[in-house]
Coordinates of C-alpha atoms in Angstrom, one line a residue:
Chain A
M1 CA 183.2 145.7 -12.6
S2 CA 181.1 148.2 -11.2
E3 CA 183.9 149.9 -9.5
N4 CA 185.0 151.1 -13.1
V5 CA 185.0 154.9 -13.3
L6 CA 185.8 154.7 -17.1
E7 CA 184.6 152.2 -19.4
V8 CA 185.5 152.5 -22.9
K9 CA 184.3 149.9 -25.6
D10 CA 185.3 149.4 -29.2
L11 CA 186.1 153.0 -30.0
K12 CA 186.7 153.9 -33.7
V13 CA 187.6 157.5 -34.2
E14 CA 188.5 158.7 -38.2
F15 CA 189.9 161.8 -39.7
D16 CA 188.9 163.1 -43.1
T17 CA 192.2 164.5 -44.5
Y18 CA 193.1 165.8 -48.2
G19 CA 194.8 162.3 -48.4
G20 CA 191.9 160.2 -47.4
V21 CA 190.3 159.0 -44.4
V22 CA 192.8 158.2 -41.5
Q23 CA 191.4 155.6 -39.2
A24 CA 193.3 157.0 -36.1
V25 CA 191.8 154.6 -33.5
R26 CA 190.6 151.4 -34.6
G27 CA 188.2 149.5 -31.9
V28 CA 189.9 150.2 -28.7
H29 CA 188.4 149.6 -25.1
F30 CA 190.0 150.1 -21.8
Q31 CA 188.8 151.1 -18.2
V32 CA 190.6 152.4 -15.6
Q33 CA 189.1 151.5 -11.5
K34 CA 188.8 154.2 -8.6
G35 CA 192.1 155.3 -7.2
K36 CA 193.7 153.2 -9.8
T37 CA 196.3 154.2 -12.6
L38 CA 195.9 153.3 -16.0
A39 CA 198.8 154.1 -18.5
I40 CA 198.5 154.3 -22.0
V41 CA 201.7 153.7 -24.1
G42 CA 202.8 153.9 -27.6
E43 CA 204.6 155.9 -30.3
S44 CA 203.7 159.0 -31.7
G45 CA 200.6 158.8 -33.9
C46 CA 199.2 155.6 -32.6
G47 CA 196.1 157.1 -31.4
K48 CA 196.4 157.6 -27.6
S49 CA 195.6 161.4 -27.3
V50 CA 192.8 160.6 -30.0
S51 CA 191.1 158.3 -28.0
I52 CA 191.0 160.0 -24.7
Q53 CA 190.1 163.4 -26.4
S54 CA 187.3 162.0 -28.3
I55 CA 186.0 160.4 -25.3
L56 CA 185.2 164.1 -24.1
G57 CA 184.3 165.4 -27.4
L58 CA 187.4 167.5 -27.5
I59 CA 188.7 166.3 -31.2
P60 CA 187.7 168.9 -33.9
T61 CA 184.7 167.6 -35.9
P62 CA 185.0 167.8 -38.7
P63 CA 187.4 166.5 -39.6
G64 CA 187.4 164.1 -36.8
R65 CA 184.6 161.5 -36.6
I66 CA 183.7 159.1 -34.1
T67 CA 182.3 156.1 -36.0
S68 CA 181.7 153.6 -33.1
G69 CA 182.1 153.0 -29.6
S70 CA 181.0 153.7 -25.9
A71 CA 182.5 155.4 -23.1
K72 CA 180.8 155.1 -19.5
L73 CA 181.9 157.4 -16.6
N74 CA 180.2 155.9 -13.6
G75 CA 177.5 154.2 -15.8
Q76 CA 176.7 157.4 -17.7
E77 CA 177.1 156.9 -21.4
L78 CA 179.0 160.0 -22.7
M79 CA 179.1 159.2 -26.6
G80 CA 176.5 161.2 -28.3
L81 CA 175.7 163.2 -25.2
P82 CA 174.4 166.9 -26.0
L83 CA 177.3 169.6 -25.4
K84 CA 175.3 171.0 -22.9
E85 CA 175.1 167.8 -20.8
L86 CA 178.7 166.9 -21.7
N87 CA 179.6 170.2 -20.5
K88 CA 178.6 169.2 -16.8
V89 CA 181.0 166.5 -16.9
R90 CA 183.9 168.3 -18.5
G91 CA 186.1 169.8 -16.0
N92 CA 183.5 168.7 -13.3
N93 CA 183.8 165.0 -13.2
V94 CA 186.6 164.5 -15.4
G95 CA 189.7 166.8 -15.5
V96 CA 192.0 167.0 -18.1
I97 CA 196.1 167.9 -18.3
F98 CA 197.3 168.5 -21.6
Q99 CA 201.0 168.0 -22.8
D100 CA 202.2 171.8 -23.5
P101 CA 201.7 173.9 -20.4
M102 CA 203.4 176.7 -22.5
S103 CA 200.2 177.2 -24.8
S104 CA 197.7 175.4 -22.8
L105 CA 196.8 178.2 -20.5
N106 CA 195.2 181.5 -21.8
P107 CA 197.9 184.4 -22.0
T108 CA 195.6 187.2 -21.7
M109 CA 194.0 185.6 -18.3
T110 CA 195.3 185.6 -14.7
I111 CA 196.2 182.1 -13.2
G112 CA 193.9 182.6 -10.5
E113 CA 191.0 183.9 -12.9
Q114 CA 191.6 180.5 -15.2
I115 CA 191.3 178.1 -12.1
S116 CA 188.5 179.9 -10.5
E117 CA 186.2 180.1 -13.8
T118 CA 185.9 176.3 -13.7
L119 CA 184.7 176.3 -10.1
R120 CA 182.1 179.3 -11.1
Y121 CA 180.4 177.5 -13.6
H122 CA 180.2 173.9 -12.1
K123 CA 180.1 174.6 -8.6
D124 CA 178.3 177.8 -8.8
V125 CA 180.7 179.8 -6.3
S126 CA 181.1 183.3 -5.9
R127 CA 183.9 185.4 -7.4
K128 CA 185.4 186.1 -3.9
E129 CA 185.2 182.3 -3.1
G130 CA 186.7 181.1 -6.4
R131 CA 189.4 183.2 -5.8
R132 CA 189.8 182.0 -2.4
R133 CA 189.6 178.5 -3.4
A134 CA 192.1 179.3 -6.1
I135 CA 194.3 180.2 -3.7
E136 CA 194.2 177.0 -1.8
L137 CA 194.6 174.8 -4.9
L138 CA 197.9 177.0 -5.8
G139 CA 199.1 176.0 -2.7
K140 CA 198.1 172.2 -3.1
V141 CA 200.0 171.8 -6.1
Q142 CA 203.0 173.5 -4.2
I143 CA 203.2 177.0 -5.9
S144 CA 204.8 179.1 -3.1
E145 CA 203.3 182.3 -2.0
A146 CA 200.2 181.3 -3.7
A147 CA 198.2 184.3 -2.6
S148 CA 200.5 186.8 -4.6
R149 CA 200.8 184.4 -7.3
V150 CA 197.1 184.3 -8.1
D151 CA 197.1 187.2 -10.2
S152 CA 200.2 186.6 -12.1
Y153 CA 199.6 185.7 -15.9
P154 CA 201.1 182.6 -17.5
F155 CA 204.0 184.1 -19.0
Q156 CA 205.1 185.1 -15.6
F157 CA 205.1 181.6 -14.8
S158 CA 208.2 178.7 -15.7
G159 CA 206.7 175.7 -17.5
G160 CA 206.9 173.5 -14.3
M161 CA 204.8 176.2 -12.7
R162 CA 202.5 176.1 -15.7
Q163 CA 201.8 172.6 -15.4
R164 CA 201.2 173.0 -11.8
V165 CA 198.7 175.5 -12.6
M166 CA 197.2 173.1 -15.3
I167 CA 197.0 170.4 -12.6
A168 CA 195.1 172.7 -10.2
M169 CA 192.9 173.5 -12.7
A170 CA 192.1 170.2 -13.6
L171 CA 191.4 169.2 -9.9
A172 CA 189.2 172.1 -8.9
C173 CA 186.1 170.5 -9.1
E174 CA 187.6 167.2 -7.6
P175 CA 186.9 165.0 -10.4
E176 CA 186.7 161.4 -10.4
L177 CA 189.0 160.9 -13.2
L178 CA 192.1 163.0 -14.2
I179 CA 193.3 162.6 -17.7
A180 CA 196.9 163.4 -17.9
D181 CA 197.8 163.5 -21.7
E182 CA 201.8 163.4 -21.9
P183 CA 202.2 165.8 -18.6
T184 CA 205.9 165.8 -18.7
T185 CA 206.9 165.4 -22.3
A186 CA 207.5 169.3 -22.5
L187 CA 209.2 169.4 -19.0
D188 CA 212.9 168.6 -17.9
V189 CA 213.7 165.5 -16.1
T190 CA 213.9 167.0 -12.3
I191 CA 210.6 169.1 -13.0
Q192 CA 209.2 165.7 -14.6
S193 CA 210.0 163.9 -11.4
Q194 CA 208.4 166.6 -9.2
I195 CA 205.4 166.7 -11.3
L196 CA 204.8 163.1 -11.4
N197 CA 205.0 163.0 -7.2
L198 CA 202.8 165.6 -7.2
L199 CA 200.2 163.6 -9.4
K200 CA 200.8 160.7 -7.2
D201 CA 200.2 162.3 -3.7
L202 CA 197.0 164.2 -4.8
Q203 CA 195.9 160.8 -6.3
N204 CA 196.3 159.2 -2.8
Q205 CA 194.3 161.9 -1.1
S206 CA 191.4 162.0 -3.3
H207 CA 191.2 158.3 -4.7
M208 CA 190.6 159.6 -8.0
A209 CA 191.3 157.6 -11.0
L210 CA 194.1 158.4 -13.5
I211 CA 194.8 158.3 -17.1
L212 CA 198.2 158.8 -17.8
I213 CA 199.2 159.0 -21.5
T214 CA 202.9 158.6 -22.2
H215 CA 205.2 157.1 -24.1
D216 CA 208.0 156.9 -21.5
L217 CA 208.2 153.7 -20.1
G218 CA 210.1 154.9 -17.0
V219 CA 206.8 156.5 -16.1
V220 CA 204.8 153.8 -16.7
A221 CA 206.7 151.6 -14.1
R222 CA 206.5 154.3 -11.5
M223 CA 203.0 155.4 -11.7
A224 CA 200.7 152.6 -13.4
D225 CA 198.8 149.9 -12.2
T226 CA 197.6 148.7 -15.5
V227 CA 198.8 149.5 -18.9
S228 CA 197.4 149.5 -22.2
V229 CA 199.9 149.3 -25.2
M230 CA 198.7 150.9 -28.2
Y231 CA 199.8 150.2 -31.4
A232 CA 198.5 151.5 -35.1
G233 CA 195.3 152.8 -33.4
Q234 CA 194.6 149.5 -31.5
V235 CA 195.6 148.3 -28.0
V236 CA 197.8 145.5 -28.7
E237 CA 198.5 144.4 -24.9
H238 CA 196.8 145.2 -21.9
G239 CA 197.8 143.8 -18.4
T240 CA 198.9 145.0 -14.9
V241 CA 202.5 146.5 -14.8
D242 CA 204.0 143.3 -13.9
D243 CA 202.1 141.6 -16.9
I244 CA 203.6 144.1 -19.1
F245 CA 207.3 144.1 -17.8
Y246 CA 207.6 140.6 -16.7
R247 CA 205.0 138.6 -18.7
S248 CA 204.6 140.4 -21.8
T249 CA 203.3 138.2 -24.9
H250 CA 203.8 140.9 -27.5
P251 CA 206.6 141.3 -29.5
Y252 CA 206.0 144.9 -29.6
T253 CA 205.9 145.5 -26.0
S254 CA 209.1 143.5 -25.8
G255 CA 210.6 145.8 -28.6
L256 CA 209.9 148.9 -26.7
R257 CA 211.6 147.4 -23.4
A258 CA 214.9 146.4 -25.7
A259 CA 214.8 149.9 -26.8
L260 CA 215.1 151.4 -23.2
P261 CA 218.5 151.6 -21.6
T262 CA 218.8 149.2 -18.2
R263 CA 221.5 149.1 -15.8
E264 CA 223.0 145.7 -17.1
R265 CA 223.0 147.4 -20.6
N266 CA 224.5 150.4 -19.7
R267 CA 227.3 150.3 -22.3
Q268 CA 225.7 148.5 -24.8
K269 CA 223.7 149.6 -27.8
L270 CA 220.0 150.3 -27.5
I271 CA 218.0 147.9 -30.1
P272 CA 215.5 150.2 -31.9
I273 CA 212.6 148.8 -33.8
D274 CA 213.3 148.9 -37.4
G275 CA 210.8 150.4 -39.9
A276 CA 207.8 152.7 -39.4
P277 CA 204.1 152.1 -38.2
P278 CA 201.7 151.4 -41.2
D279 CA 199.9 154.0 -43.2
L280 CA 196.6 154.3 -41.5
F281 CA 194.8 155.3 -44.5
S282 CA 194.5 151.9 -45.5
P283 CA 195.4 150.0 -42.5
P284 CA 197.0 146.3 -43.0
K285 CA 194.6 143.5 -43.5
G286 CA 196.5 141.5 -40.7
C287 CA 198.4 142.6 -37.7
G288 CA 199.6 146.2 -37.8
Y289 CA 203.0 145.1 -36.3
F290 CA 203.7 142.5 -39.1
A291 CA 205.9 144.6 -41.1
R292 CA 208.5 145.1 -38.2
C293 CA 207.8 142.2 -36.3
P294 CA 210.7 139.9 -35.4
S295 CA 208.8 136.8 -35.3
A296 CA 206.4 137.5 -37.8
M297 CA 204.3 134.4 -39.3
N298 CA 202.5 133.8 -42.5
I299 CA 199.2 134.3 -40.4
C300 CA 200.0 137.5 -39.5
E301 CA 200.0 139.1 -42.8
N302 CA 196.5 138.3 -43.6
R303 CA 194.8 137.8 -40.5
N304 CA 194.4 140.5 -37.5
P305 CA 195.0 138.5 -34.3
P306 CA 192.2 139.1 -31.5
E307 CA 192.7 139.5 -27.9
F308 CA 193.9 136.0 -26.6
V309 CA 193.4 136.2 -22.7
N310 CA 196.5 135.1 -20.6
S311 CA 195.1 135.6 -17.2
T312 CA 192.1 137.8 -15.8
S313 CA 194.2 140.7 -16.3
H314 CA 196.3 140.5 -19.3
Y315 CA 195.5 140.0 -22.8
G316 CA 197.5 140.4 -26.1
R317 CA 196.6 140.8 -29.8
C318 CA 199.2 138.5 -31.3
W319 CA 199.1 135.0 -32.9
L320 CA 201.9 133.9 -30.8
A321 CA 199.9 134.3 -27.6
Q322 CA 197.1 131.9 -28.7
K323 CA 197.2 128.9 -26.1
N324 CA 198.6 126.0 -28.2
S325 CA 201.0 128.4 -30.5
M326 CA 203.8 126.3 -31.7
T327 CA 206.5 129.2 -31.3
P328 CA 207.6 130.2 -28.2
M329 CA 208.1 134.0 -27.3
P330 CA 211.5 135.4 -28.6
T331 CA 213.2 136.6 -25.5
E332 CA 217.0 136.9 -26.3
G333 CA 218.4 140.2 -26.1
V334 CA 215.2 141.4 -24.3
L335 CA 216.0 141.2 -20.5
Chain B
M1 CA 206.4 203.1 -16.4
I2 CA 207.4 206.9 -16.4
K3 CA 210.8 205.7 -18.3
Y4 CA 208.7 204.0 -20.7
I5 CA 206.3 207.0 -21.3
L6 CA 209.5 209.3 -21.4
Q7 CA 211.2 206.9 -24.2
R8 CA 208.2 207.0 -26.3
L9 CA 207.8 210.7 -26.0
F10 CA 211.6 211.2 -27.1
S11 CA 211.2 208.7 -30.1
G12 CA 207.8 210.8 -31.1
L13 CA 209.9 213.9 -31.0
V14 CA 212.4 212.4 -33.2
T15 CA 210.0 211.3 -35.6
V16 CA 208.5 214.7 -36.0
F17 CA 211.6 216.0 -36.2
F18 CA 212.6 214.1 -39.3
V19 CA 209.1 214.5 -40.6
A20 CA 209.3 218.4 -40.2
T21 CA 212.9 218.6 -41.8
F22 CA 212.1 216.3 -45.1
T23 CA 208.5 218.2 -45.8
F24 CA 210.8 221.4 -45.2
F25 CA 213.4 220.8 -47.8
A26 CA 211.1 219.0 -50.0
M27 CA 208.9 221.6 -50.3
H28 CA 211.5 224.3 -51.1
A29 CA 212.8 222.2 -53.5
V30 CA 209.4 222.4 -55.6
P31 CA 209.8 225.3 -58.0
G32 CA 208.4 228.7 -57.5
D33 CA 207.5 230.1 -54.1
P34 CA 204.1 231.4 -52.3
L35 CA 204.6 235.2 -53.9
M36 CA 204.6 233.8 -57.5
R37 CA 200.6 232.9 -57.2
G38 CA 198.0 235.8 -57.7
K39 CA 198.6 239.0 -59.4
A40 CA 202.0 239.8 -60.8
V41 CA 204.2 242.0 -58.3
S42 CA 206.6 244.5 -59.3
P43 CA 210.2 243.5 -58.3
E44 CA 210.1 246.1 -55.4
V45 CA 207.0 245.1 -53.7
R46 CA 208.3 241.5 -54.1
A47 CA 211.6 242.6 -52.4
N48 CA 209.7 243.9 -49.5
L49 CA 207.4 240.8 -49.2
E50 CA 210.5 238.7 -49.2
A51 CA 212.1 240.6 -46.7
L52 CA 208.9 240.6 -44.4
Y53 CA 208.6 236.8 -44.5
G54 CA 212.0 235.9 -44.3
L55 CA 212.2 234.5 -47.7
D56 CA 215.3 236.5 -49.0
K57 CA 217.6 234.7 -46.1
P58 CA 219.5 231.7 -47.1
I59 CA 217.4 228.5 -46.6
A60 CA 219.8 227.2 -43.8
V61 CA 218.7 230.2 -42.0
Q62 CA 215.1 229.9 -43.0
Y63 CA 215.1 226.3 -41.9
G64 CA 217.0 227.5 -38.2
K65 CA 213.9 230.2 -37.9
F66 CA 211.3 227.5 -38.6
L67 CA 212.7 225.1 -35.9
L68 CA 213.1 227.7 -33.3
N69 CA 209.4 228.8 -34.0
M70 CA 208.3 225.5 -33.9
V71 CA 209.6 224.7 -30.6
K72 CA 208.0 227.9 -29.4
G73 CA 204.5 226.4 -30.7
D74 CA 204.6 229.2 -33.2
F75 CA 203.9 228.3 -36.8
G76 CA 203.8 231.7 -38.5
I77 CA 201.0 233.5 -40.5
S78 CA 199.3 232.0 -43.6
F79 CA 200.6 233.7 -46.9
T80 CA 197.4 233.1 -48.9
Q81 CA 194.8 233.8 -45.8
Q82 CA 194.6 237.3 -44.8
N83 CA 196.2 237.6 -41.2
R84 CA 195.1 234.0 -40.1
S85 CA 197.9 232.2 -38.4
V86 CA 198.4 228.7 -38.7
N87 CA 197.7 228.2 -35.2
D88 CA 194.1 229.9 -35.8
I89 CA 193.6 227.6 -38.4
I90 CA 194.2 224.5 -36.5
R91 CA 192.4 225.5 -33.6
D92 CA 189.2 226.2 -35.7
S93 CA 189.3 223.1 -38.1
F94 CA 191.0 220.5 -36.3
P95 CA 188.2 219.7 -33.7
I96 CA 186.0 219.2 -36.7
S97 CA 188.3 216.8 -38.3
A98 CA 188.8 215.2 -35.1
T99 CA 185.1 214.6 -34.5
L100 CA 184.4 213.2 -38.2
G101 CA 187.5 210.6 -37.6
L102 CA 186.5 209.6 -34.1
L103 CA 183.0 208.6 -35.1
A104 CA 184.2 207.2 -38.4
I105 CA 186.9 204.9 -36.4
I106 CA 184.3 204.0 -34.0
F107 CA 182.0 202.8 -36.9
A108 CA 185.1 200.8 -38.4
A109 CA 186.3 199.4 -35.2
V110 CA 182.8 198.0 -34.2
G111 CA 181.8 197.0 -37.6
G112 CA 185.0 195.3 -38.4
V113 CA 185.1 193.5 -35.3
T114 CA 181.5 192.1 -35.5
W115 CA 181.8 191.5 -39.4
G116 CA 185.0 189.8 -39.0
A117 CA 184.0 187.7 -36.0
I118 CA 180.7 186.5 -38.0
A119 CA 182.9 185.5 -40.9
A120 CA 185.1 183.4 -38.8
I121 CA 182.2 181.6 -37.0
N122 CA 180.8 180.8 -40.2
R123 CA 184.0 180.0 -41.8
N124 CA 183.6 178.9 -45.3
R125 CA 179.9 179.0 -45.3
L126 CA 177.8 181.5 -47.4
S127 CA 177.6 184.2 -44.8
D128 CA 181.7 184.2 -44.6
R129 CA 182.1 184.1 -48.5
V130 CA 179.4 187.0 -48.9
I131 CA 181.1 189.2 -46.0
M132 CA 184.6 188.5 -47.4
F133 CA 183.4 189.3 -50.8
A134 CA 182.0 192.6 -49.5
V135 CA 185.2 193.2 -47.6
I136 CA 187.1 193.3 -50.9
L137 CA 185.0 195.3 -52.3
L138 CA 185.2 198.1 -49.7
V139 CA 188.8 197.9 -49.5
S140 CA 189.2 198.2 -53.2
V141 CA 186.6 200.9 -54.2
P142 CA 187.9 204.6 -53.2
T143 CA 185.9 206.9 -50.7
F144 CA 184.6 209.1 -53.6
V145 CA 182.6 206.6 -55.2
F146 CA 181.0 205.7 -51.9
G147 CA 180.5 209.3 -50.9
A148 CA 178.8 210.1 -53.9
M149 CA 176.8 207.0 -53.9
G150 CA 175.9 207.6 -50.3
Q151 CA 174.9 211.1 -51.1
L152 CA 172.5 209.9 -54.2
A153 CA 171.1 207.5 -52.0
V154 CA 170.4 209.6 -49.1
S155 CA 168.8 212.2 -51.6
E156 CA 166.6 209.6 -53.2
L157 CA 165.4 208.5 -50.1
N158 CA 164.8 212.1 -48.8
Q159 CA 162.6 212.8 -52.1
K160 CA 160.8 209.8 -51.9
F161 CA 159.5 210.2 -48.6
G162 CA 159.6 213.9 -48.4
I163 CA 161.4 214.3 -45.1
D164 CA 164.9 214.7 -44.7
F165 CA 166.4 211.7 -43.2
L166 CA 169.8 213.0 -43.2
P167 CA 171.6 216.1 -44.8
I168 CA 173.7 215.7 -47.8
A169 CA 176.4 217.8 -47.2
G170 CA 177.3 220.5 -44.6
W171 CA 178.4 220.5 -41.0
G172 CA 176.9 221.2 -38.0
T173 CA 174.5 218.7 -36.0
L174 CA 175.1 215.0 -35.4
S175 CA 173.0 214.2 -38.6
H176 CA 175.6 215.7 -40.7
M177 CA 178.2 213.7 -39.3
L178 CA 176.7 210.1 -40.0
L179 CA 176.9 210.0 -43.6
P180 CA 180.5 211.1 -43.7
A181 CA 181.6 209.1 -40.9
L182 CA 180.1 206.3 -42.4
V183 CA 181.9 206.5 -45.6
L184 CA 185.0 207.7 -44.4
G185 CA 185.2 204.5 -42.1
L186 CA 184.0 202.0 -44.6
G187 CA 187.7 201.0 -45.9
T188 CA 189.0 200.9 -42.4
M189 CA 186.2 198.8 -41.5
A190 CA 186.7 196.5 -44.2
F191 CA 190.3 196.1 -43.3
L192 CA 189.6 195.2 -39.7
A193 CA 187.3 192.9 -40.3
R194 CA 189.6 190.7 -42.6
L195 CA 192.3 191.3 -39.6
M196 CA 189.6 190.1 -37.2
R197 CA 188.8 187.1 -39.2
S198 CA 192.0 185.6 -39.9
S199 CA 193.1 186.5 -36.1
M200 CA 190.0 184.4 -34.9
L201 CA 190.8 181.5 -37.0
E202 CA 194.3 181.3 -35.5
V203 CA 193.1 181.8 -32.1
V204 CA 190.4 178.9 -32.6
T205 CA 193.4 176.7 -32.9
Q206 CA 195.3 177.3 -30.0
D207 CA 195.6 175.0 -27.0
Y208 CA 194.4 177.1 -24.4
I209 CA 190.7 176.9 -26.4
R210 CA 191.0 173.1 -25.9
T211 CA 191.7 173.9 -22.2
A212 CA 188.7 175.8 -22.0
K213 CA 186.5 173.1 -23.7
A214 CA 188.0 170.5 -21.4
K215 CA 186.9 172.7 -18.4
G216 CA 183.3 172.5 -19.6
L217 CA 182.8 176.2 -19.9
P218 CA 179.9 177.2 -22.0
T219 CA 180.4 178.3 -25.9
L220 CA 179.4 181.8 -25.0
R221 CA 181.9 182.3 -22.3
I222 CA 184.9 180.2 -24.5
F223 CA 183.8 182.7 -27.3
V224 CA 184.0 185.8 -25.5
R225 CA 186.6 185.5 -22.8
H226 CA 188.8 183.2 -24.4
Q227 CA 188.5 183.6 -28.1
L228 CA 187.5 186.9 -29.1
R229 CA 189.7 188.7 -26.3
N230 CA 193.1 187.3 -27.7
A231 CA 191.8 187.7 -31.2
I232 CA 191.1 191.2 -30.9
L233 CA 194.6 192.2 -29.9
P234 CA 196.0 192.5 -33.6
V235 CA 193.1 194.6 -34.3
I236 CA 193.6 197.1 -31.5
T237 CA 197.3 197.4 -32.2
F238 CA 196.2 198.5 -35.7
L239 CA 193.6 200.8 -34.4
G240 CA 196.4 203.3 -33.4
P241 CA 197.7 203.9 -36.9
S242 CA 194.2 203.7 -38.3
I243 CA 192.6 206.2 -35.7
A244 CA 195.7 208.6 -36.8
A245 CA 195.2 208.0 -40.2
I246 CA 191.5 208.5 -40.5
T247 CA 191.4 211.8 -37.9
T248 CA 194.1 213.3 -40.0
G249 CA 193.4 211.9 -43.6
G250 CA 189.8 212.5 -44.3
F251 CA 190.4 214.9 -47.0
V252 CA 188.4 213.5 -49.8
A253 CA 185.5 213.0 -47.6
E254 CA 185.8 216.7 -46.1
V255 CA 185.6 217.9 -50.0
I256 CA 182.9 215.6 -51.1
F257 CA 180.6 216.9 -47.9
A258 CA 181.8 220.3 -47.8
I259 CA 183.0 219.9 -44.5
P260 CA 185.2 222.8 -43.0
G261 CA 187.9 220.6 -41.6
L262 CA 191.6 220.6 -42.0
G263 CA 192.0 218.6 -45.0
R264 CA 190.6 221.3 -47.2
Y265 CA 193.3 223.8 -46.0
F266 CA 195.7 221.2 -46.5
V267 CA 195.0 220.6 -50.1
Q268 CA 194.6 224.3 -50.8
A269 CA 198.0 225.4 -49.1
V270 CA 199.9 222.6 -51.1
Q271 CA 198.3 223.9 -54.4
Q272 CA 199.4 227.6 -53.4
L273 CA 202.7 226.5 -51.9
D274 CA 201.7 228.2 -48.7
Y275 CA 205.0 227.2 -46.8
T276 CA 203.7 228.0 -43.2
V277 CA 200.5 226.3 -43.7
I278 CA 202.2 223.3 -45.3
M279 CA 204.8 223.0 -42.6
G280 CA 202.5 223.7 -39.8
L281 CA 199.7 221.4 -40.5
T282 CA 202.3 218.7 -41.4
V283 CA 204.1 218.8 -38.3
F284 CA 200.7 219.0 -36.1
L285 CA 199.2 216.0 -37.9
R286 CA 202.3 213.9 -37.4
S287 CA 202.5 214.8 -34.0
V288 CA 198.9 213.4 -33.7
S289 CA 199.2 210.2 -35.4
C290 CA 202.5 209.7 -33.2
F291 CA 200.6 210.5 -30.1
Y292 CA 197.7 208.1 -31.0
G293 CA 199.9 205.4 -32.2
Y294 CA 202.1 205.3 -28.9
S295 CA 199.2 205.6 -26.7
C296 CA 197.4 202.7 -28.1
R297 CA 200.3 200.8 -27.9
Y298 CA 200.7 201.5 -24.3
S299 CA 197.0 201.0 -23.5
L300 CA 197.7 197.3 -24.6
R301 CA 199.5 196.9 -21.5
F302 CA 196.4 197.5 -19.4
Y303 CA 194.4 195.1 -21.4

């Protein structure tokens, strides 16, 4: 699997808080290939953003702490890299787009300056050249009249435009990997769609790998090649889009889909997942989903299931996915 | 832009007008008048003097006359200082007060920003605690204490080494200005340091700092361009009023260091109920502080 742009293994992240130690990420692994899109889905607080940010050293330490794990970008280990080396990777090999474009841009710097400063530090271009490239990039993310907008400040831009600026900034150095941390959550639906199209187009042009963090399964179906479903700090199921949507083996994934409106279920009530995620101060001994799972068994309470491989591309952390498991998957009311 | 400036100018004029009016009537509400100080005078002389200064007229007429003259830029002649007009006093003394104040504010701003930033970077470490302790001390201890202590320290030094490092009082050369400016600026410096520290700590948690980190910028660049630049904004906003306060309010320092600034005249005038001087200086100082405040806010637009 040498084509893996990013390969993360056994990542564990903890946070010290007044209430104790929160085990936010508990042994996560995933990888993404060149030109492909990996979607990481899961509800708030399941560790999606933390896993990604910890790879680039973007979580505040303290209180955060990476207790184990490896993250290889094109074979180069990122964990434990000194800041100076890490800075050569950030923004250069890996671009990041954050969730809230309203607060992610510096209010006292012009758009152009913010885009070109990335170029100036990584590609050693002159101020003038940086400005020219910034205009070019703004055009690329479809901001009209880029040449006159380049000297605007963020407050003069709308939310969608700012997210385009963020994308332009992340793409400035033509990274091999783009991480989009809920890029459309703060935007309205039409703009959402435009931004996703833009990301897809840009990916097709440059063959970069894309990691898309989201909790919107619609976005996943549209954008992703592979999907990791996260729950309570672990990847509970991983597979191709088809694996996840049609051959899901984990009750949590099924539960997420049941909570989604479809054309057939248009007038019916959606089926929510009852309860709340477990307390990660003291994670449960068994499966994290046990308390909410409709098909929970005795074994689930005390033993956390390992990853059961279904096919080369598909695995799930559920006792039901074990090869000779007696109980069939519950399917009623799901599809 | 011109409209903005005109609006500010107008609101400044309104402010000054109200300050003048309030001071005028408050001053006249104080028992006595300027002629009661000094030697007792016979009723005839008194009547003549009152007629000369217009004090025999009803207070409304006096007020109207004062406003009219103020608009013309004439604040009248001092009651207590022979033949000196208020305009003369301002012309002679204000440059001195302004120089002292400017020096003090430069010292306060540079010191405040630096100490505040250092404290914020070392948050909760020893250096932060020490700086914050010093800040509380400097904010709470009044100027005259530091003035006296500064003089004592300098005179000890001068004696010990037999050279004059700094003069202890008086006015004239730059070396005369250093100690009073330092003393005058200390309180403001401490306040600005506290403001800067909290502002820095707030900026650090902002999303755009994370963005800057994700772009792989060097730590120094993030600190200067993204953090400091945003954190200093509240300090600049506060700088306007404090420039005004320091350039116009250095009375105590001026008295301690025997500096012939405006402050001394002001205090004297209040003690002797020197109507014209009180009114003139009040209106003048308030205009100056309005000007500083507005121009500082205006200059933020170009930041």
